[in-house]
XYZ file of C-alpha atoms in Angstrom:
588
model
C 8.415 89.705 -43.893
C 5.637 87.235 -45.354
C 8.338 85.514 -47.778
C 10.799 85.222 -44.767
C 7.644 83.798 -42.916
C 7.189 81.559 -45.580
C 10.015 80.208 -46.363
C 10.998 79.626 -42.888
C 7.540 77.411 -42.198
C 8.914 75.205 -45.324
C 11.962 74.853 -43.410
C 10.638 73.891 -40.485
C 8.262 71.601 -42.401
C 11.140 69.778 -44.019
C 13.819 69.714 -41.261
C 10.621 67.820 -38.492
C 9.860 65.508 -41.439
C 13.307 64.925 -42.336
C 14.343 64.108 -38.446
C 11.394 62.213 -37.835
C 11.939 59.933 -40.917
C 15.532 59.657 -40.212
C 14.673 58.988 -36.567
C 12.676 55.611 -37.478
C 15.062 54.516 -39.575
C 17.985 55.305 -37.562
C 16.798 54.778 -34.134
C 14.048 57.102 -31.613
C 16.961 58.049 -29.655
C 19.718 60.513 -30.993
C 22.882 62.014 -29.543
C 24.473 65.385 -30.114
C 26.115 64.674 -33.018
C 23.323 63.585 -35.378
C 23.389 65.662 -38.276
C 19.435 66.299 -38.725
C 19.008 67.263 -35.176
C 21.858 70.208 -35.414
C 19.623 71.329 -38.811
C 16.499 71.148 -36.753
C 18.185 73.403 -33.707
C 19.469 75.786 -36.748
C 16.020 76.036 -38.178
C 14.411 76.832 -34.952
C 16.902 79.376 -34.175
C 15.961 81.065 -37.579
C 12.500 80.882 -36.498
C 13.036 82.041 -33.106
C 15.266 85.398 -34.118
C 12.789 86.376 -36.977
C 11.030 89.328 -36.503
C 13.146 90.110 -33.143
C 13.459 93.293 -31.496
C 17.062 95.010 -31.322
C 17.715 96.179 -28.061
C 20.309 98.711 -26.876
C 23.196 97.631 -24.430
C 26.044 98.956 -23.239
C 28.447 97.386 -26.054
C 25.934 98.081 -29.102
C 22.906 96.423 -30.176
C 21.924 92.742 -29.399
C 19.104 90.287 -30.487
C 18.700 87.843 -27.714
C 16.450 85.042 -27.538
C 16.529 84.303 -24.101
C 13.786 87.263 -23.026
C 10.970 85.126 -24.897
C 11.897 81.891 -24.063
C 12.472 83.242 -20.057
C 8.579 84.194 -20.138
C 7.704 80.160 -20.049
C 8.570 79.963 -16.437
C 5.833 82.108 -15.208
C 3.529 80.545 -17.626
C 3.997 77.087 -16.293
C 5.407 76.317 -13.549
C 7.286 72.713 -14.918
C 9.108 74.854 -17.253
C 10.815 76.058 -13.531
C 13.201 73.127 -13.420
C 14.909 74.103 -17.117
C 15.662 77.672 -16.581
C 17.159 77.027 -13.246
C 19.347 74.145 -15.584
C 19.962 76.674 -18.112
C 20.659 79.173 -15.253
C 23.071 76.818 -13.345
C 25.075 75.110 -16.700
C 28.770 76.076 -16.356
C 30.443 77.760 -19.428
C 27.261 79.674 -20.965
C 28.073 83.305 -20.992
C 25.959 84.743 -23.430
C 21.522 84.745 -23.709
C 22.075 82.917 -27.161
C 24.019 79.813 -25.771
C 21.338 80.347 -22.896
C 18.335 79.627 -25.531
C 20.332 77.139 -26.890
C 20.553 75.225 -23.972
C 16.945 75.637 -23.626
C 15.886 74.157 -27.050
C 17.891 70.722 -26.183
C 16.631 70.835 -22.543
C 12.837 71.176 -23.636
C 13.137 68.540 -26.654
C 14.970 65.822 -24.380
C 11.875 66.739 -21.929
C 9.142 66.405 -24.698
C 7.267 69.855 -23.735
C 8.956 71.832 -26.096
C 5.781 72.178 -28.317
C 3.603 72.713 -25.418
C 5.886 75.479 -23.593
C 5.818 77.575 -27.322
C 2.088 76.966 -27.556
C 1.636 78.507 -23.897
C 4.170 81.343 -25.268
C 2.480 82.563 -28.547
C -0.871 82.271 -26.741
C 0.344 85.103 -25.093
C 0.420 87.739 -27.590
C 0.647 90.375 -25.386
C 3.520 89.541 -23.795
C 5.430 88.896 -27.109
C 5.256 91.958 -28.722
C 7.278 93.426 -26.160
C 10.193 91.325 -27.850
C 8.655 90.932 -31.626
C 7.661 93.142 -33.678
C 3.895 92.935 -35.351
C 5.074 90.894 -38.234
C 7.576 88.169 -36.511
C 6.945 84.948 -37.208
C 5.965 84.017 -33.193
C 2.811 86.453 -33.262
C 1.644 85.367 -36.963
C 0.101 81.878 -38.042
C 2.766 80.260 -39.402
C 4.008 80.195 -35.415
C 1.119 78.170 -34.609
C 1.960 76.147 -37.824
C 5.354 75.363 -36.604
C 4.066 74.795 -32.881
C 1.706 72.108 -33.957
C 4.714 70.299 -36.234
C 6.685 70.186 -33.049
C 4.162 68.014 -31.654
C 5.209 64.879 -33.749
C 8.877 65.338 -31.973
C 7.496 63.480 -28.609
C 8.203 60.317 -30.518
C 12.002 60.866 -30.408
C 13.785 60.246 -27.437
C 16.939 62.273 -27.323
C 20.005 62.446 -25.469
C 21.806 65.265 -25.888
C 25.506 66.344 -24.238
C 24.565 70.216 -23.585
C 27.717 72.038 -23.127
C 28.614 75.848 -22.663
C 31.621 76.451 -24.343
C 29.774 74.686 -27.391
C 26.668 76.457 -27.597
C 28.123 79.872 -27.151
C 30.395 79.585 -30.064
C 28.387 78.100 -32.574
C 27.229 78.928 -35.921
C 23.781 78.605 -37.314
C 23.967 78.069 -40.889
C 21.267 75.680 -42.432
C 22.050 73.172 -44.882
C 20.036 72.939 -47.829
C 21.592 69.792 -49.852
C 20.039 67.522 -46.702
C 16.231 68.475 -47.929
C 16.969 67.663 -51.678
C 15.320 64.511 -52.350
C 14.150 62.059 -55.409
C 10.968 60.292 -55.876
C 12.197 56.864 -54.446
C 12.886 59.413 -51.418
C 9.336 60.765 -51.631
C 7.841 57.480 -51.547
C 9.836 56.265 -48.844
C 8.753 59.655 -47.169
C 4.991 58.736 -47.424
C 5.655 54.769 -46.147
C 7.712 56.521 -43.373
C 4.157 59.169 -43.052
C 2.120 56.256 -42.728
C 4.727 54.919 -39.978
C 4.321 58.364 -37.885
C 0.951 58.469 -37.843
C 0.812 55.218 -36.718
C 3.505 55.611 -33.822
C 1.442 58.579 -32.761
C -1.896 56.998 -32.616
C -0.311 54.556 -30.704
C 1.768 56.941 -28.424
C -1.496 58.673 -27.727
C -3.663 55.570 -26.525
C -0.534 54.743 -24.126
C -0.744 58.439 -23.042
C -4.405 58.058 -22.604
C -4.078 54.336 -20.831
C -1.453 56.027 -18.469
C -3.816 58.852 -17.523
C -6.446 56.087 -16.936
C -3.793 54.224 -15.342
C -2.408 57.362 -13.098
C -6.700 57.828 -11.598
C -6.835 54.475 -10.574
C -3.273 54.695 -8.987
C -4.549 57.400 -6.921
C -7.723 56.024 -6.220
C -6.053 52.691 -5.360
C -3.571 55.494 -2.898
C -6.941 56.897 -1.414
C -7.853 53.304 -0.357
C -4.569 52.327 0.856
C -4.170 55.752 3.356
C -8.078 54.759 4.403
C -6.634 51.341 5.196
C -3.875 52.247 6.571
C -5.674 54.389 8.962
C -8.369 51.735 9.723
C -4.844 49.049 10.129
C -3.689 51.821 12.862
C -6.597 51.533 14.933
C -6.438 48.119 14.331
C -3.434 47.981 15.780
C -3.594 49.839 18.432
C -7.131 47.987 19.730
C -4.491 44.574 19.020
C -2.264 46.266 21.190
C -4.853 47.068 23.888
C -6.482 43.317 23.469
C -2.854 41.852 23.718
C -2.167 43.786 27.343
C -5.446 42.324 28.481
C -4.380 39.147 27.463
C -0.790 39.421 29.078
C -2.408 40.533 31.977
C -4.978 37.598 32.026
C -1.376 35.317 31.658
C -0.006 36.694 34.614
C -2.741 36.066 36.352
C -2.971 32.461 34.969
C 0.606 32.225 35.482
C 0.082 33.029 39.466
C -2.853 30.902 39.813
C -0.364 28.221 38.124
C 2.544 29.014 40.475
C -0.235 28.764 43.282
C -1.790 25.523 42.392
C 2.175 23.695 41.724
C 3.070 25.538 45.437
C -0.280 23.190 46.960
C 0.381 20.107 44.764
C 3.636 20.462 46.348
C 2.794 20.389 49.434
C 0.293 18.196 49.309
C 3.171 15.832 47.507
C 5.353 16.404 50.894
C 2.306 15.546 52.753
C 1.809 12.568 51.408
C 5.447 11.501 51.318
C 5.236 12.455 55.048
C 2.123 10.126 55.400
C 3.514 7.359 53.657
C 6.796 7.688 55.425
C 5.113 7.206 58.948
C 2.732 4.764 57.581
C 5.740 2.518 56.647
C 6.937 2.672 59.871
C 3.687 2.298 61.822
C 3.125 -0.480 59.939
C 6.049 -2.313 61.385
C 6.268 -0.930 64.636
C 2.830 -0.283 65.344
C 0.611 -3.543 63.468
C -2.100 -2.301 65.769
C -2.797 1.080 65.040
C -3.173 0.179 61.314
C -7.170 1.252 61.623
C -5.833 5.061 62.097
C -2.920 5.029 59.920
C -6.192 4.259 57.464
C -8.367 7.020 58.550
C -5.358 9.510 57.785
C -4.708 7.789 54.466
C -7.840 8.510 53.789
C -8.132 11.970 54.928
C -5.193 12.873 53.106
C -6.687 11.122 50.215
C -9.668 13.740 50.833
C -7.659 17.064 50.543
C -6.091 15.669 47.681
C -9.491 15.667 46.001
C -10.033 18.740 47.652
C -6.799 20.400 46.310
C -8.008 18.858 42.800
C -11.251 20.239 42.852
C -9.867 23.707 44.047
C -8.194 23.668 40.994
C -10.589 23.051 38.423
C -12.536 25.702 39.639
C -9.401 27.643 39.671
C -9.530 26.902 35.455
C -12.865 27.104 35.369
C -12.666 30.696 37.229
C -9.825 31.577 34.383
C -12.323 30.916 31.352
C -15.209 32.898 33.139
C -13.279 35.872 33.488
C -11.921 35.138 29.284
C -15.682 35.112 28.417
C -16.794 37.872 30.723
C -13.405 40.281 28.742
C -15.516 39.198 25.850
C -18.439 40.214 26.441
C -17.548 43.109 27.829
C -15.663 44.414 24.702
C -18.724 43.865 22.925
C -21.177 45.635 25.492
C -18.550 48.243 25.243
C -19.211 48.439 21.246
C -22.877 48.398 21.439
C -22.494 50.793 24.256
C -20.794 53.384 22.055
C -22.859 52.660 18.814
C -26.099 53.071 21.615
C -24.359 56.538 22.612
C -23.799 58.270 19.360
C -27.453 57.110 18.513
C -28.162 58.967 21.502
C -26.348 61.491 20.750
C -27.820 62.197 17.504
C -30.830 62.299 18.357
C -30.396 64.572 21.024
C -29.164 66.798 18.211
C -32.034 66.466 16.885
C -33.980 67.005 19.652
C -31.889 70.120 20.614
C -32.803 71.966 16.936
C -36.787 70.997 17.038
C -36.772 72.688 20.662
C -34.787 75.854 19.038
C -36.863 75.828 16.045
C -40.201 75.600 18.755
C -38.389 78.158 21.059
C -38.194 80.300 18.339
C -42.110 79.952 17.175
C -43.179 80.290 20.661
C -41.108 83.928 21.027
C -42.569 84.649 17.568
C -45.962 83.470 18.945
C -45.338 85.430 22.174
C -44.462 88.505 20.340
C -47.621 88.896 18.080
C -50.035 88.153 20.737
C -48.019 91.051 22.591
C -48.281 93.030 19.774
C -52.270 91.888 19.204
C -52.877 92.396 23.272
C -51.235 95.757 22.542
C -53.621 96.477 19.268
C -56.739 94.889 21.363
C -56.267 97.341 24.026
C -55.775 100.215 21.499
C -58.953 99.377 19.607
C -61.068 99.066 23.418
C -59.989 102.635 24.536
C -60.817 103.720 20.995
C -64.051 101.810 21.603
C -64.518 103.760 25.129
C -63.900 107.215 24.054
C -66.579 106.464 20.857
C -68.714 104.675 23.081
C -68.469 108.006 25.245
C -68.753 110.055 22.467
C -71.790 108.104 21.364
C -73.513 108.586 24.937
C -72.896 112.229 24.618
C -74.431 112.525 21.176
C -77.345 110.985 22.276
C -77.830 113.348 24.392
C -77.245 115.751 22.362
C -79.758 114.460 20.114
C -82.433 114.010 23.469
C -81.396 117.608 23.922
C -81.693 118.694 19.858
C -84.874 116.800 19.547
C -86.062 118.435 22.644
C -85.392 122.047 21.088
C -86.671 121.075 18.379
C -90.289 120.321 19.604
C -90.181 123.424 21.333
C -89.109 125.335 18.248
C -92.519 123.055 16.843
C -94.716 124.231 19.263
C -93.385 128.018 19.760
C -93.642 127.563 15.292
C -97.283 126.217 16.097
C -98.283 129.053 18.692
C -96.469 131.865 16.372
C -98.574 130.982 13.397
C -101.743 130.841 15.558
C -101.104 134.342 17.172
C -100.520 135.385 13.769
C -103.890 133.991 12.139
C -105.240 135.725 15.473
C -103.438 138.435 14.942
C -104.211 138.701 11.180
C -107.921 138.375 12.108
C -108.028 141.186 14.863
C -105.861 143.414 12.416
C -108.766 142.789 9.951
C -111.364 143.408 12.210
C -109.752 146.658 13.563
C -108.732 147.795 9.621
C -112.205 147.811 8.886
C -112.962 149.179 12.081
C -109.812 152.000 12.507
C -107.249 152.064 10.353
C -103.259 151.469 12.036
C -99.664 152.597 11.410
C -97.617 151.167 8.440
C -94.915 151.535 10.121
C -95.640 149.342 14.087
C -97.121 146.731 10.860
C -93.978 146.507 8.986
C -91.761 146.008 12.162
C -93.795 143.293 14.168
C -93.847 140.978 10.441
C -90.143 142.111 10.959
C -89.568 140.651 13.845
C -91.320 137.498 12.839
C -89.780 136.753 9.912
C -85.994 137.175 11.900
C -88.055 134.734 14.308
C -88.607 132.297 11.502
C -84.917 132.492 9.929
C -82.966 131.474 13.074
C -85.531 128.122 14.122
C -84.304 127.399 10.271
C -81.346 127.737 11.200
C -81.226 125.645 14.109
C -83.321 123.576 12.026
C -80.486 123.098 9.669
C -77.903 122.726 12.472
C -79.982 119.652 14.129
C -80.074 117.783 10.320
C -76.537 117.968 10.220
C -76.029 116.865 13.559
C -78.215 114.009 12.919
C -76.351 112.983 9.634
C -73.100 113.052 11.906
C -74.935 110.924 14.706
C -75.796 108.311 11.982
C -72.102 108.537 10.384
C -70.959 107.506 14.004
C -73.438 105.135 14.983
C -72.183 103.320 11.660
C -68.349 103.143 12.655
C -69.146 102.239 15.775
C -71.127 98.937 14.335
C -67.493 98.318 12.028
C -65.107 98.767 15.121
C -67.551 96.165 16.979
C -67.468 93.824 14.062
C -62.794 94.212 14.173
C -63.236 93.756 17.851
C -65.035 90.390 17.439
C -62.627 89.727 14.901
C -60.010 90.453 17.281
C -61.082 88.152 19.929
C -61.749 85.508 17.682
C -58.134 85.815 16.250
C -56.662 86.326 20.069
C -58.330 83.300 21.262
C -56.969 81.127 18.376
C -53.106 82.576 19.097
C -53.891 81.533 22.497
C -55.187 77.817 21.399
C -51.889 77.758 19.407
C -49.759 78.630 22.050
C -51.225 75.978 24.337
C -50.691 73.220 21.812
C -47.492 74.299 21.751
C -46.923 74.736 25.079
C -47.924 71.175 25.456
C -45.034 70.126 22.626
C -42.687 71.841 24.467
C -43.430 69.948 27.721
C -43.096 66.673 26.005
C -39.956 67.805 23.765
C -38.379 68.643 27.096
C -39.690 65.356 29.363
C -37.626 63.836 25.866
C -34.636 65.684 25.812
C -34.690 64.648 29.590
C -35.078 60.904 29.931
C -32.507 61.267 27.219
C -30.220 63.190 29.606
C -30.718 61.083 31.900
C -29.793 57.743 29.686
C -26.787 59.421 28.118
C -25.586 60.427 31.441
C -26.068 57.069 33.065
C -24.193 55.692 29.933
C -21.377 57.829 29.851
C -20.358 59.417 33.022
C -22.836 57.885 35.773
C -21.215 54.046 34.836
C -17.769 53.588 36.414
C -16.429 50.503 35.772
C -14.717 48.599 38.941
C -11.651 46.989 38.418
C -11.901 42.841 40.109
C -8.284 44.308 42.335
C -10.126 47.333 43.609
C -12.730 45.403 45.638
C -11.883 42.299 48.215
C -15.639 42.523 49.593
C -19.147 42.541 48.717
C -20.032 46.238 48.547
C -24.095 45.466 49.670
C -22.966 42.348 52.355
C -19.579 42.765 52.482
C -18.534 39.559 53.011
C -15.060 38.714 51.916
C -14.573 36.945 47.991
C -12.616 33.649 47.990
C -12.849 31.106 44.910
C -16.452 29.761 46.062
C -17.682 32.931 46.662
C -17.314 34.912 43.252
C -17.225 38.593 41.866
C -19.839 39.763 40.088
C -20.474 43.520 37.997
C -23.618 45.281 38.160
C -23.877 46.491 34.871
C -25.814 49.539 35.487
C -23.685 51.084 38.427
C -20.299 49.378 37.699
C -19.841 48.078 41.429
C -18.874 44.731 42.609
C -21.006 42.200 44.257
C -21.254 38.319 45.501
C -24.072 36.385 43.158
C -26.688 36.635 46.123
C -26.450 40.355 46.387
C -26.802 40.413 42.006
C -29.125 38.069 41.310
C -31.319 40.330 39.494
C -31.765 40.829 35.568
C -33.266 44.064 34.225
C -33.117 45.437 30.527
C -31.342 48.799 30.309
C -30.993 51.460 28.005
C -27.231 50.121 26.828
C -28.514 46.603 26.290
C -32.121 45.361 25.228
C -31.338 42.069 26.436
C -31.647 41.369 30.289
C -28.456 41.771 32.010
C -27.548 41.211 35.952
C -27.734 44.264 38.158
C -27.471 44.678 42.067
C -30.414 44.864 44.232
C -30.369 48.648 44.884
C -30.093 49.280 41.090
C -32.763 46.292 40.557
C -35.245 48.820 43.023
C -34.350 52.030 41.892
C -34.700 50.699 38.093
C -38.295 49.192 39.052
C -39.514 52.114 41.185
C -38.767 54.496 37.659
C -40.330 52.125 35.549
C -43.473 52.276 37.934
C -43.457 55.892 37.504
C -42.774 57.058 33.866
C -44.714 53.730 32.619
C -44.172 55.394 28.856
């Protein structure tokens, strides 16, 4: 199996070098027929089927390379469009023509050396078709994979039919490798060639990669402008109806101002025609055909003047469109400022929100631990008050026990001395002796006792007296620490308060920007909304820009500053007070 290995790589050594040197001198693109290609498709065959598994079928054994070459599919996905050729070629009946098929598919493609580098990566799946020492699981596979590579500098064009592939025979032909040394040195010019068309294959592959990024960067932009041409379009679209409507208009005003020239034309006609005749019937009336001559002469002026301001009207209402589309802009740039920062607002008074519940919570749980440590405090501070008396009442004992101690020793001296007088004198009983010094010394063991009992109880007092010092030192400790909580929590109490007059005022300007504003169309209102006088041409319309309304100039001769514009801009008088009379009370 390694000869067969071997000599097969040195096959597939010769039959790449011999079709890529035949290639440049013949021509990158081949056809069916070319007598080098056929060896090469021979030689991979070979390759291919060596080291194969036999598998059993229902009319005897069979070797079939189509198993193997079937895996590529699932490893790559562009391998898809071949097997589905392979699949759908009329006139291939058997897996071998199937392979076949393959092969020419994948080389006219120019993946065939990266589809078998994907397959023998995957041992595993391999050796369900190879045995352990085929040629696709060893080294020399790799060898043979990495040859293949050189092929992407031949274009071919190959006539793949069934009938042909099915029936053919793989023999390889030796006499086409046997070569002299003019050959040899033609092979190494021809070397030098390949490696040259391959460095310069691989910069165009890498200067089309660099190429394809910038295509698709240059795509990004053109969807983005694209997009931004859309809404380009569709303001153009909104401008032009303005516009169109604006014509109309113009168009009326037009068809107005022609209607009064006309008549005014008739008129005069009229006038002239009865001036003629007045003139020669009536010679002396010709001091009032005057005076009409001239009053007509008037409301022609008139008419004339009516019209300019007509015109004059027109380009008013074109600069006022203007500036309105650009209040409009700085109106929404103004409200998503606004809006922002009321987002921003919104999280600091969560975030505070949530420190003030934390806040609340541990000077609960402190208020709770405060009034814990107090009753603890009481019942010690009772305790204490009944130790102390205790101790008034021990102490008291005590300097009784003293003094009964003080009066027992002195009736016994007595004693002692009147038992020596009456010894000498009569002698007494052992016995009365023995039990009164009895009696006396029982005496003397229980006031040690109690003696004892009091020391102990005074050690205990002491013990006390000193926890009752450390529990007033954590109570001061605990008001100190309660009373700065409490600081804190006023402080940010106080934040709060002016977080939330914020948040407010800002309510209260996005509100008036976005919703309180409505906008009144110049149709919608025929009279002063404040006077409500009737408009005509010398008595114009006028928008408050903070309510939206329509007045005459009288009733909007006011300029204020709002929150949508910095600049003064006219506003009605009941907008002009209310504005003021908020100004004079939040003067921040």
């Amino acid at each position: 199996m390694a000869m067969e290995r071997t000599n097969l790589l040195n096959m597939a050594k010769l039959s790449i070098k011999g079709l890529i040197e035949s290639a440049l001198s013949f021509g990158r693109t081949l056809d069916s027929d070319y007598p080098p290609l056929q060896q090469f498709f021979v030689v991979m065959e070979h390759c291919l089927k060596h080291g194969l598994r036999v598998k059993k079928s229902f009319l005897g054994f069979n070797k079939s390379l189509w198993g193997p070459l079937e895996l590529v599919e699932k490893l790559c996905p562009e391998a898809v469009e071949i097997s589905a050729s392979v699949r759908d070629l009329p006139g291939l009946k058997t897996p071998l023509g199937r392979a076949r098929a393959w092969l020419r598919l994948a080389l006219m493609q120019k993946r065939l050396a990266d589809y078998l580098r994907l397959l023998i990566t995957r041992k595993d799946l391999l050796s369900d078709f190879y045995e352990n020492s085929a040629l696709m699981l060893e080294e020399e596979g790799a060898v043979i994979v990495g040859l293949l590579v050189g092929l992407n500098v031949i274009d071919a064009n190959l006539c793949v039919k069934g009938e042909d592939l099915d029936s053919q025979v793989g023999v390889i032909d030796f006499s086409m490798y046997l070569k002299n040394e003019i050959d040899d040195y033609r092979g190494e010019e021809r070397n030098s060639q390949i490696t040259s068309i391959l460095d310069q294959k691989n910069y165009v592959e890498e200067l089309n990669r660099q190429l394809n990024s910038t295509m698709h960067g240059l795509q990004g932009r053109v969807d983005s402008l694209e997009k931004s041409n859309s809404k380009l379009i569709e303001e153009l679209a909104i401008a032009k109806n303005n516009i169109i409507k604006l014509q109309e208009e113009n168009q009326q005003l037009r068809s107005e101002n022609s209607l009064i020239l006309l008549k005014v034309q008739q008129h005069l006609e009229v006038t002239k025609g009865d001036m003629s005749v007045e003139r020669d019937t009536y010679k002396q009336s010709r001091q009032g055909l005057d005076e009409m001559y001239n009053e007509a002469r008037r409301q022609l002026k008139e008419e004339c003047q009516l019209r300019q301001d007509v015109e004059n009207e027109l380009v008013v209402q074109v600069s006022m469109k203007q500036e309105m589309e650009l209040a409009m802009k700085l109106l929404e740039k103004d409200i998503h400022e606004k809006q922002d920062t009321l987002i921003g607002l919104r999280q600091q008074l969560d975030e505070v929100k949530a420190i003030n519940v934390e806040m609340y919570q541990k000077m609960q749980s402190s208020d709770e631990e405060m009034k814990k440590k107090n009753d603890m405090i009481n019942l010690l501070e009772e305790k204490t008050n009944q130790i102390t008396a205790t101790m008034k009442q021990l102490e008291q004992r005590l300097q009784e026990a003293e003094r009964h101690r003080i009066l027992a020793e002195e009736g016994t001296r007595c004693f002692k001395l009147d038992f020596a007088n009456k010894a000498d004198k009569k002698p007494l009983k052992t016995d009365y002796i023995w039990e009164w010094r009895q009696t006396l010394q029982n005496d003397l063991d229980r006031e040690r006792v109690t003696v004892g009992q009091l020391s102990t109880e005074a050690l205990q007092i002491n013990g006390l007296k000193k926890e009752f010092h450390l529990l007033q030192g954590e109570k001061i400790q605990l008001k100190t620490i309660c009373e700065d909580q409490e600081q804190a929590l006023e402080e940010l109490g106080s934040k709060l308060s002016e977080s939330k007059l914020k948040i407010e005022d800002i309510k209260e300007a996005n509100k008036a920007l976005q919703g309180g504003q409505v906008w009144l169309k110049d149709k919608e209102a025929s009279h002063c909304k404040l006077c409500e006088k009737e408009f005509s041409i010398s008595r114009r319309k006028h928008h408050c820009r903070n309510c939206g309304e329509i007045f005459c100039n009288s009733c909007s001769d006011n300029e204020l500053p709002l929150p949508a514009s910095p600049k003064p801009v006219r506003v009605c008088d009941t907008c002009h007070a209310l504005l003021l009379q908020r100004c004079s009370s939040n003067p921040t």
